[in-house]
PDB file of N, CA and C in Angstrom:
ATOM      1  N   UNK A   1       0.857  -1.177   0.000  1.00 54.00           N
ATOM      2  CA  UNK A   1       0.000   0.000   0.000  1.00 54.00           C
ATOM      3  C   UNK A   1       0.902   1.239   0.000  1.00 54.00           C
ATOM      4  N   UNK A   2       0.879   2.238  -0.764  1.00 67.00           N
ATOM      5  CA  UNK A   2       1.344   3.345  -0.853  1.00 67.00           C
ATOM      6  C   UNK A   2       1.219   4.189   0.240  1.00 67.00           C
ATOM      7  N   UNK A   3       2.261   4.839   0.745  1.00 71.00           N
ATOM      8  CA  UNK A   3       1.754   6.174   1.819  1.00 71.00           C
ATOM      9  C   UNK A   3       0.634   6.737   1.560  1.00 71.00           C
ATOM     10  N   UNK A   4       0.204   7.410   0.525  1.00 68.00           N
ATOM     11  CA  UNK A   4      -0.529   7.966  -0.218  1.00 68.00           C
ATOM     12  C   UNK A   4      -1.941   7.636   0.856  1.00 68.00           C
ATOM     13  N   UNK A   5      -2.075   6.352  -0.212  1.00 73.00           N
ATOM     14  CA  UNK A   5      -3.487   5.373   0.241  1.00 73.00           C
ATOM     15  C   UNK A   5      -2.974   5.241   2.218  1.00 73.00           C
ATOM     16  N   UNK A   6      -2.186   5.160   2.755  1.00 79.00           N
ATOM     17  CA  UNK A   6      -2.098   4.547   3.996  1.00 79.00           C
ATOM     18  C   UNK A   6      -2.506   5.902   4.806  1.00 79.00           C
ATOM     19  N   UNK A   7      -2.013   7.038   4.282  1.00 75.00           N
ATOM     20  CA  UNK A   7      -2.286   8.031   4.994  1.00 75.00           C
ATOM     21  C   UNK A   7      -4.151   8.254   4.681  1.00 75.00           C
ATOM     22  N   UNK A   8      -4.614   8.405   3.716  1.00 79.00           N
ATOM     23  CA  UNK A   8      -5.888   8.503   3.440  1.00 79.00           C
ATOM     24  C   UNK A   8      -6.769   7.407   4.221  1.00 79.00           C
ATOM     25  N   UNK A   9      -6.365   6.162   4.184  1.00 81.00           N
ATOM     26  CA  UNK A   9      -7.022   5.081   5.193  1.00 81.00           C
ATOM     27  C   UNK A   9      -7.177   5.400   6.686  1.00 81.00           C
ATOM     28  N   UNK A  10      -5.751   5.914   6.896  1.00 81.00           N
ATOM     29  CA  UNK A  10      -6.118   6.452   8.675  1.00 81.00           C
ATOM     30  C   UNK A  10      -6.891   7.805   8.708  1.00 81.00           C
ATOM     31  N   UNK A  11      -6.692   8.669   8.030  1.00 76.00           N
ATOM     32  CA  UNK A  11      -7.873   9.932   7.886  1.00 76.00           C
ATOM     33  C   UNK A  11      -9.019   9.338   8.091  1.00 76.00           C
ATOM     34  N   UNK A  12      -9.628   8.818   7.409  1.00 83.00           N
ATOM     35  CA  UNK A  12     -10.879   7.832   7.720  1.00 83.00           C
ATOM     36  C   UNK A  12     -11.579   7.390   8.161  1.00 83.00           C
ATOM     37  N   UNK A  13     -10.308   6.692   8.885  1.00 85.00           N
ATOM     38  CA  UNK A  13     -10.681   6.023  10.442  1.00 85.00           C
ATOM     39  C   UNK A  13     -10.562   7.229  11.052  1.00 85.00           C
ATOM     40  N   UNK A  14     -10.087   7.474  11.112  1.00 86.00           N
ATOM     41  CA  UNK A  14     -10.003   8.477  12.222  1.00 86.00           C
ATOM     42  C   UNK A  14     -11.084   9.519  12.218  1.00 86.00           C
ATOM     43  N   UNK A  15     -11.704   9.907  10.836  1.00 79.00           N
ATOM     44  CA  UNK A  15     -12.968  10.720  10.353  1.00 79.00           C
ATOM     45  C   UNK A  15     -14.287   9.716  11.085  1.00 79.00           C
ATOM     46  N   UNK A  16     -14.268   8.615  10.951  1.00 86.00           N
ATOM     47  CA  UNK A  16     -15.130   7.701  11.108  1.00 86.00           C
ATOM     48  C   UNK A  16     -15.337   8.098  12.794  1.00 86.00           C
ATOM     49  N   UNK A  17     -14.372   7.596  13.874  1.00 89.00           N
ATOM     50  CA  UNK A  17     -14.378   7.199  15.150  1.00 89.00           C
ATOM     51  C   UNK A  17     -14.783   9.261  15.838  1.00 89.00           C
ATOM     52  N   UNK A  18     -14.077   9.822  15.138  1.00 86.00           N
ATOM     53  CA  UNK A  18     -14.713  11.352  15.580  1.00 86.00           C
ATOM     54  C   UNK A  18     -16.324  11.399  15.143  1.00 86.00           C
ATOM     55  N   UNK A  19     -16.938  11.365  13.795  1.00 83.00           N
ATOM     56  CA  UNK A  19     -18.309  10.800  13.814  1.00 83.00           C
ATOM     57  C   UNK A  19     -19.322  10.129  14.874  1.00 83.00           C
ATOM     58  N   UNK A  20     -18.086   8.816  14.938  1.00 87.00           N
ATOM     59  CA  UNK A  20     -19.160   8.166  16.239  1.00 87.00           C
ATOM     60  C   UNK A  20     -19.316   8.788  17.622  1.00 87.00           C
ATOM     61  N   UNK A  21     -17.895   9.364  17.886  1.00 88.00           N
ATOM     62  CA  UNK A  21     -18.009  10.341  19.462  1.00 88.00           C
ATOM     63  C   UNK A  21     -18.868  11.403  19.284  1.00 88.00           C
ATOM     64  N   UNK A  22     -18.963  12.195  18.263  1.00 81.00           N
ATOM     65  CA  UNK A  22     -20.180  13.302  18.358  1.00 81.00           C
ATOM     66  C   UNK A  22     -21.757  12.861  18.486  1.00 81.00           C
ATOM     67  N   UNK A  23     -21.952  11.492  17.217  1.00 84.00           N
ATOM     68  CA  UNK A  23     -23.017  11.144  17.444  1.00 84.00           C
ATOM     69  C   UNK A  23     -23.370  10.821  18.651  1.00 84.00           C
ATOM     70  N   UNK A  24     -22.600  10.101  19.347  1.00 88.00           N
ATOM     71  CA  UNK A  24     -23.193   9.284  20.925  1.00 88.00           C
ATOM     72  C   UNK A  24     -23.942  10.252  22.132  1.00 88.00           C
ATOM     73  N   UNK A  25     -22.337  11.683  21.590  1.00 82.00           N
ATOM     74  CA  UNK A  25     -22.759  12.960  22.760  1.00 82.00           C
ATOM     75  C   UNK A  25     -24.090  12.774  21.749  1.00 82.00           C
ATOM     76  N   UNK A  26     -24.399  13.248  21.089  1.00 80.00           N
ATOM     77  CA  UNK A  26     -26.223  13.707  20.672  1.00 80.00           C
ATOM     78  C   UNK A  26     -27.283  12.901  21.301  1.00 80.00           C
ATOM     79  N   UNK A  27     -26.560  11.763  20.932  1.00 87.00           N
ATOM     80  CA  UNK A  27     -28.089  10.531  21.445  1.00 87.00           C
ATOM     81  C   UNK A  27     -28.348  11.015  22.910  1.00 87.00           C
ATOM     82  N   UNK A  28     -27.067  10.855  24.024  1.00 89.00           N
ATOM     83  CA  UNK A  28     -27.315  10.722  24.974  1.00 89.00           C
ATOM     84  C   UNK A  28     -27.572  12.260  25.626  1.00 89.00           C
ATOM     85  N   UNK A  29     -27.917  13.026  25.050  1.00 88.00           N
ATOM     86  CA  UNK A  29     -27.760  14.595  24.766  1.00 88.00           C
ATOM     87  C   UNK A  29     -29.680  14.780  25.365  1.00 88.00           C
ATOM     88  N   UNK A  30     -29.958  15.787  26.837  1.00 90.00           N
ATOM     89  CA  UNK A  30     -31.056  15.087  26.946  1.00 90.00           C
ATOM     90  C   UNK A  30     -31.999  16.086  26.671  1.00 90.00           C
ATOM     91  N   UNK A  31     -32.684  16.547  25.151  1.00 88.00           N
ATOM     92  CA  UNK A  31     -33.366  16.833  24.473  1.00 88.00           C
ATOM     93  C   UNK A  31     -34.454  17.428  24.974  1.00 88.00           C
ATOM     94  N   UNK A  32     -35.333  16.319  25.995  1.00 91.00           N
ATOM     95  CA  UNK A  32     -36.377  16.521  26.294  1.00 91.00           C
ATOM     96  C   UNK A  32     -36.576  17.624  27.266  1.00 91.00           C
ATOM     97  N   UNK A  33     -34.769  18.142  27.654  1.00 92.00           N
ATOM     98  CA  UNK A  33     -34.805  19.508  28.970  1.00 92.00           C
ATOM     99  C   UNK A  33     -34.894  20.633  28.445  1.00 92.00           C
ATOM    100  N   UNK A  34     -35.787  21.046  29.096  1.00 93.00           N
ATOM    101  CA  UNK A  34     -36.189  22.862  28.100  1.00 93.00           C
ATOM    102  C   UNK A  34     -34.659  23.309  28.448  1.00 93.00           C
ATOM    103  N   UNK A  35     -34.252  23.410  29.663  1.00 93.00           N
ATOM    104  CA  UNK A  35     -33.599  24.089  30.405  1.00 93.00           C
ATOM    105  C   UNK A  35     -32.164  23.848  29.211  1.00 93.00           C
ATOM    106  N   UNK A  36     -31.819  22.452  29.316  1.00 93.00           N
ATOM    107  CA  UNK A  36     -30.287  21.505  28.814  1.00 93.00           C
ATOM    108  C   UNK A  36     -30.259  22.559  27.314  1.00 93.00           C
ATOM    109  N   UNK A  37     -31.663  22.274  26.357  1.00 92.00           N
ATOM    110  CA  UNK A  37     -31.866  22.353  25.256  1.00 92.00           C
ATOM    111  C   UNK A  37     -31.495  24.123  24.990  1.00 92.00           C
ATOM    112  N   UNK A  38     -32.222  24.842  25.727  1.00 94.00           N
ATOM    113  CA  UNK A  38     -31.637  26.113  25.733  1.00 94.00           C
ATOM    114  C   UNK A  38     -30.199  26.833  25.764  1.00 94.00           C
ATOM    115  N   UNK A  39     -29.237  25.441  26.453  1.00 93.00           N
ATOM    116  CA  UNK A  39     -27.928  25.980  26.370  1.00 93.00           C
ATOM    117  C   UNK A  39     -27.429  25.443  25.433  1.00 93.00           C
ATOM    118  N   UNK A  40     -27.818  24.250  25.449  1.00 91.00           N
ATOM    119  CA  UNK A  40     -27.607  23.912  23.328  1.00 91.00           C
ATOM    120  C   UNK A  40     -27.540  25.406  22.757  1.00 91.00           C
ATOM    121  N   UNK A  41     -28.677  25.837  22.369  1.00 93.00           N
ATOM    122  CA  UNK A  41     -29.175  26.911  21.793  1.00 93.00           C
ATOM    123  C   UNK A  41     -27.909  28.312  21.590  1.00 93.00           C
ATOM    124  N   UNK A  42     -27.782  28.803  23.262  1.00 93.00           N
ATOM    125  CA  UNK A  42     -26.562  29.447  23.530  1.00 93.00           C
ATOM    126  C   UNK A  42     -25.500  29.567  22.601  1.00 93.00           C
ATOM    127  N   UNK A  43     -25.138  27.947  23.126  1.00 92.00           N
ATOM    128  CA  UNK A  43     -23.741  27.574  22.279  1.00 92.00           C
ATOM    129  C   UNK A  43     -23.460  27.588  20.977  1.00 92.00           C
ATOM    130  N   UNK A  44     -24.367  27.342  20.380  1.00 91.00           N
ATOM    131  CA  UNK A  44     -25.094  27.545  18.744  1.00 91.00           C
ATOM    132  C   UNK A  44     -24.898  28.547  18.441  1.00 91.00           C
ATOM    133  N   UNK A  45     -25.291  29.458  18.745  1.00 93.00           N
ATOM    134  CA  UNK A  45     -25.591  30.991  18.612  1.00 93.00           C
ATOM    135  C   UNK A  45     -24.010  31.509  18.211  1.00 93.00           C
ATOM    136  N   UNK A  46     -23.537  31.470  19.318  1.00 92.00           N
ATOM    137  CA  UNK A  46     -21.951  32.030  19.411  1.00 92.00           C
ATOM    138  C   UNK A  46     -21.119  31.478  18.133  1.00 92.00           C
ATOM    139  N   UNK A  47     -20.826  30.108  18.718  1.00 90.00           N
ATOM    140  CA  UNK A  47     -20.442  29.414  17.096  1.00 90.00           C
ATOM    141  C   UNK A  47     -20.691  29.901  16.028  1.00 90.00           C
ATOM    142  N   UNK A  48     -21.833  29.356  15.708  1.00 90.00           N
ATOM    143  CA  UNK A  48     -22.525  29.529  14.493  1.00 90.00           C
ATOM    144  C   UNK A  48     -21.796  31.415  14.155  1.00 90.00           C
ATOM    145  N   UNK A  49     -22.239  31.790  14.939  1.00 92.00           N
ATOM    146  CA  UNK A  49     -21.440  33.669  15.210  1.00 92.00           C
ATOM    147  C   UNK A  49     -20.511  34.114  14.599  1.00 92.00           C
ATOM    148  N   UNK A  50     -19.372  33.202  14.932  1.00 92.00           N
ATOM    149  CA  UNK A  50     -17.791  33.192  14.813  1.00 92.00           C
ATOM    150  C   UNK A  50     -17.508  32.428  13.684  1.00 92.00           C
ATOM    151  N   UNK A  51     -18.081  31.333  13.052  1.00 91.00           N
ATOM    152  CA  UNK A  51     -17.665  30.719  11.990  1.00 91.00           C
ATOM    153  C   UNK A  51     -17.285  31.393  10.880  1.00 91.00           C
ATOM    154  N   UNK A  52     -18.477  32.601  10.164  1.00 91.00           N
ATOM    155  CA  UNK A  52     -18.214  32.986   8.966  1.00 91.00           C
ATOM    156  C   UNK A  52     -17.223  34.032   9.118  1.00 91.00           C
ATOM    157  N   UNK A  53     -16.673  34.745   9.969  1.00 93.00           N
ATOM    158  CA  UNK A  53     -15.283  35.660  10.051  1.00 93.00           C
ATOM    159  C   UNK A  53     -14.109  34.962  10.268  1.00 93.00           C
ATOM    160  N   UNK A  54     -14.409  33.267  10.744  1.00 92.00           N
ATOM    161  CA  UNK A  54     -13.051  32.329  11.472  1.00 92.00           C
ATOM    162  C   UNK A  54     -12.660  31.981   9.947  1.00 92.00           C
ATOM    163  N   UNK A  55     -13.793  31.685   9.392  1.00 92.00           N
ATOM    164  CA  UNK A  55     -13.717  31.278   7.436  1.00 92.00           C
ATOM    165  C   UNK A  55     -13.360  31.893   6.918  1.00 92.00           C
ATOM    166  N   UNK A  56     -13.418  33.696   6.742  1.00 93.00           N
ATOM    167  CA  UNK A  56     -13.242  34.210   6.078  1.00 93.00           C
ATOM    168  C   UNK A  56     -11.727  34.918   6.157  1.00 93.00           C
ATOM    169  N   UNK A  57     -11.100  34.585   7.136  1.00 93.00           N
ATOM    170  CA  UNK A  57      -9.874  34.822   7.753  1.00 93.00           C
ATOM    171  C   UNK A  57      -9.325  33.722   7.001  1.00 93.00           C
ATOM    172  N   UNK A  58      -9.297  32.500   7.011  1.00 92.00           N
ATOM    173  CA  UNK A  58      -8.991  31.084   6.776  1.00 92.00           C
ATOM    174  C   UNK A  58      -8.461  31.563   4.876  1.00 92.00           C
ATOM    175  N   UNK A  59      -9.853  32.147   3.898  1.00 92.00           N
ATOM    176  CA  UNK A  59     -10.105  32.350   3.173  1.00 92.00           C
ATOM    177  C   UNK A  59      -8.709  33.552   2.556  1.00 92.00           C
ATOM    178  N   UNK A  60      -8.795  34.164   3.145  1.00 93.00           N
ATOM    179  CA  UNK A  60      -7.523  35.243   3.262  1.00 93.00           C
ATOM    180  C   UNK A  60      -6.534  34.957   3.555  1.00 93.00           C
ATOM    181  N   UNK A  61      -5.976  33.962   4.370  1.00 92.00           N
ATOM    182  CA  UNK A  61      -4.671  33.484   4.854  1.00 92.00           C
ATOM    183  C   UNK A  61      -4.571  32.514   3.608  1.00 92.00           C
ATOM    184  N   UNK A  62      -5.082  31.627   2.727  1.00 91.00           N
ATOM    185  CA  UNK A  62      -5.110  31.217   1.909  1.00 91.00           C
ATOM    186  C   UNK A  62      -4.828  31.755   0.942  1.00 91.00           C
ATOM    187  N   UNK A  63      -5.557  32.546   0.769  1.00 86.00           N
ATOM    188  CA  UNK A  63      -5.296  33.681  -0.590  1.00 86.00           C
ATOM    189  C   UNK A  63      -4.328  32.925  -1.962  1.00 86.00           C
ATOM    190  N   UNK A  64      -4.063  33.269  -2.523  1.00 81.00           N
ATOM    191  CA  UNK A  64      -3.572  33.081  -4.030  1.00 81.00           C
ATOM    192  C   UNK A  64      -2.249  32.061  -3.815  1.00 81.00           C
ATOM    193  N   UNK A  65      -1.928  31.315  -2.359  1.00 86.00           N
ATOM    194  CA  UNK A  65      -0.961  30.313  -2.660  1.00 86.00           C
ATOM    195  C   UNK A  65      -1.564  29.156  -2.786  1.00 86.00           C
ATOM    196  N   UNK A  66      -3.245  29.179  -2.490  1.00 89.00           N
ATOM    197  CA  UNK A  66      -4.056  27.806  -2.372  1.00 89.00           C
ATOM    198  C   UNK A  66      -5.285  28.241  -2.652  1.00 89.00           C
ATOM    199  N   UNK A  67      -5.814  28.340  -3.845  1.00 89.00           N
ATOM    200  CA  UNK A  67      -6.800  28.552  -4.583  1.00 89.00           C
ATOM    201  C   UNK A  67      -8.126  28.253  -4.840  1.00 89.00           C
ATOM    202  N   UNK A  68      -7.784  26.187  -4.217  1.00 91.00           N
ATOM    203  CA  UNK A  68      -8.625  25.291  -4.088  1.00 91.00           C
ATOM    204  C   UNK A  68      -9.352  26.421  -2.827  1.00 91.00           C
ATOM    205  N   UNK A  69      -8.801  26.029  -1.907  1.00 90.00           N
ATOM    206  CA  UNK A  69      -8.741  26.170  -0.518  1.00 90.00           C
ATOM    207  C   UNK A  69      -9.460  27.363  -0.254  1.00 90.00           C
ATOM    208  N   UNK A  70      -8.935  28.535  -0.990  1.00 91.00           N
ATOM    209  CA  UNK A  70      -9.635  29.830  -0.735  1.00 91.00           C
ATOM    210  C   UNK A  70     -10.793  29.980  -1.377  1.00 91.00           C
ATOM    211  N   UNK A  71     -11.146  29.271  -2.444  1.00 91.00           N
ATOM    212  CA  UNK A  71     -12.618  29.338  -2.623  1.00 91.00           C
ATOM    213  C   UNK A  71     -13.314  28.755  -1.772  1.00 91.00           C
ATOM    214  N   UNK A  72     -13.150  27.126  -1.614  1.00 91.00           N
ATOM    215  CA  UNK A  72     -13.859  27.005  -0.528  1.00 91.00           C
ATOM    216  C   UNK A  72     -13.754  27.364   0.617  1.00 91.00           C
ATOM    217  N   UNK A  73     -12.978  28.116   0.595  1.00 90.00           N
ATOM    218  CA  UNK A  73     -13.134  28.547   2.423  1.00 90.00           C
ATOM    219  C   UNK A  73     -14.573  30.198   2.073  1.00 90.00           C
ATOM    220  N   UNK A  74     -14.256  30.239   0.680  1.00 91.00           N
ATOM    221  CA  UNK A  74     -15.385  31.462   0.497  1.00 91.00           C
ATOM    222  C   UNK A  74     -16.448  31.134   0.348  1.00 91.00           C
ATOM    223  N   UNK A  75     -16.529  29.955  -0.466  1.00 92.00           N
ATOM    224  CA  UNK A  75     -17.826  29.615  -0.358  1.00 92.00           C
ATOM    225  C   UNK A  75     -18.776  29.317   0.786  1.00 92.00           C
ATOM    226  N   UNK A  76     -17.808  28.821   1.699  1.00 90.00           N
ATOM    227  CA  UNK A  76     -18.581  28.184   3.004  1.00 90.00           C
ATOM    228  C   UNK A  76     -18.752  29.582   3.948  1.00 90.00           C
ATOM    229  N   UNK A  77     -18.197  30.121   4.049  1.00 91.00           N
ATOM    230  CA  UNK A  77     -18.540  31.647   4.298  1.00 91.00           C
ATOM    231  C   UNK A  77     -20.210  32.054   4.066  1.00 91.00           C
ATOM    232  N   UNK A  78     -20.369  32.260   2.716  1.00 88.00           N
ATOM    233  CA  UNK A  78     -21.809  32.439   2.420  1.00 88.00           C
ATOM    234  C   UNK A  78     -22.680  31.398   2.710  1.00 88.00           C
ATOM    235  N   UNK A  79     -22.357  30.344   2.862  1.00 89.00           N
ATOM    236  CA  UNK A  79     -23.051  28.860   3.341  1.00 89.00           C
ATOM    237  C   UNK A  79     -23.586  29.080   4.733  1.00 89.00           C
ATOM    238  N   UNK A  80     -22.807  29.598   5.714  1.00 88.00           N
ATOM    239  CA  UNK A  80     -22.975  29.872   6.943  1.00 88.00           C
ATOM    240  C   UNK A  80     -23.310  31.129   7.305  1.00 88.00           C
ATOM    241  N   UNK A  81     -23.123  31.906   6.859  1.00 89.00           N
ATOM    242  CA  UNK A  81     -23.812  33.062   7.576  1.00 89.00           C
ATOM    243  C   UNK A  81     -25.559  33.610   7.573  1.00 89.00           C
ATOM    244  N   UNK A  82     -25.520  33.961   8.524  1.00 89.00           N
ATOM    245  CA  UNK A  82     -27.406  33.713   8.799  1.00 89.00           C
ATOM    246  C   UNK A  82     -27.725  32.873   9.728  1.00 89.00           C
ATOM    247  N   UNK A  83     -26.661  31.430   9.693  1.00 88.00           N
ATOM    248  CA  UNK A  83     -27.112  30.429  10.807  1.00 88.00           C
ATOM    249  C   UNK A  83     -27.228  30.917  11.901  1.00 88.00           C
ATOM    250  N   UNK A  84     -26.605  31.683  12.427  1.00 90.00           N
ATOM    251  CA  UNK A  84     -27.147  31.601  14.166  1.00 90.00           C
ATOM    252  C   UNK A  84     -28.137  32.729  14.377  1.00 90.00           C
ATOM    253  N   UNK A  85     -29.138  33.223  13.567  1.00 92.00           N
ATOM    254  CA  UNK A  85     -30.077  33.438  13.749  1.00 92.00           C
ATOM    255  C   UNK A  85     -30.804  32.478  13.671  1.00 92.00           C
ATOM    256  N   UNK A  86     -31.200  31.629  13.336  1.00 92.00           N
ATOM    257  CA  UNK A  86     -31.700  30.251  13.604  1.00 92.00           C
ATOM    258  C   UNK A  86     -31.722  29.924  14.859  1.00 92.00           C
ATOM    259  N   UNK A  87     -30.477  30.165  15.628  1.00 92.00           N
ATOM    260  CA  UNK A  87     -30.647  29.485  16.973  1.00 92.00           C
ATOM    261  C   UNK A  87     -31.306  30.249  17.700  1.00 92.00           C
ATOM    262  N   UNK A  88     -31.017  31.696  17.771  1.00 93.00           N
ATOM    263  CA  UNK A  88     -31.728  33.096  18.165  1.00 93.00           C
ATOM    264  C   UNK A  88     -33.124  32.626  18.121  1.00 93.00           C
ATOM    265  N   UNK A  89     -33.737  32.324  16.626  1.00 95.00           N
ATOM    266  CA  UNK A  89     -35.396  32.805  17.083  1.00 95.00           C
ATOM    267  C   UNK A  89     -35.583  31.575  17.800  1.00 95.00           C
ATOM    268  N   UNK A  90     -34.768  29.975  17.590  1.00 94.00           N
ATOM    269  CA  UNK A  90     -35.508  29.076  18.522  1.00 94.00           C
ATOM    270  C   UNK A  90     -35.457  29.184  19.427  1.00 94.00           C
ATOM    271  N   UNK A  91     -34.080  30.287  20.296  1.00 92.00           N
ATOM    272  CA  UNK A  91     -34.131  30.427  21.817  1.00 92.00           C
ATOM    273  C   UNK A  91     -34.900  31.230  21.790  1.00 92.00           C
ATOM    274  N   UNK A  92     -35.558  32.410  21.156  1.00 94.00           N
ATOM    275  CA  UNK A  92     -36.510  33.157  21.708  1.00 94.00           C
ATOM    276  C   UNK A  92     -37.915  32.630  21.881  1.00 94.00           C
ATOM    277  N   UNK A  93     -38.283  31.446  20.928  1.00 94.00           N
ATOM    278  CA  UNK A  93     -39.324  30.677  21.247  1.00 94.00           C
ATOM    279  C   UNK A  93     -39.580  30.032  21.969  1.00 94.00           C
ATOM    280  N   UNK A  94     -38.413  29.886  22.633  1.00 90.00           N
ATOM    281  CA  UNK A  94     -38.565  29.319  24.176  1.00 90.00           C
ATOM    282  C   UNK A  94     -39.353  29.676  25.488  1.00 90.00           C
ATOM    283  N   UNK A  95     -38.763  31.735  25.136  1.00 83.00           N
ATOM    284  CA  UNK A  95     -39.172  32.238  26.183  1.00 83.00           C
ATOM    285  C   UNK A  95     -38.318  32.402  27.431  1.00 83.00           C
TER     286      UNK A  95
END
């Protein structure tokens, strides 16, 4: 097997086993608490907040030595922004 392929195989796995640790936090993640669910919400908010300037920095530090890279880091920029108003009106529907 080539480095190539050996390095791409452990990405993988390793993409895979981070997958399963986020999913598990969700399952066991307890939904049904107004209270729990609201700081979900919080945390969302902020994130979601910070992503499209953390991207668009990303996007710029990239700039014209990685081309791939800086588009998509632009594209995902416009992909994300707006989201954490989403979390906003569901925490305000909370109350």
């Amino acid at each position: 097997m080539s480095n190539k392929k050996s390095i791409d195989k452990l990405f993988q796995q390793s993409f895979e086993e981070m997958v399963d640790r986020v999913g598990a936090g969700y399952k066991r993640f307890a939904w049904d608490s107004r209270d729990a669910y609201a700081r979900f919400l919080v945390h969302k908010f902020y994130h979601t907040r910070h992503s499209s300037p953390l991207l668009a920095l990303a996007g710029a530090i990239a700039g014209n030595n990685n081309y791939v890279a800086h588009r998509r880091f632009c594209e995902h920029v416009h992909e994300e922004m707006g989201h954490e108003f989403l979390a906003k009106k569901d925490l305000e529907n909370l109350g």
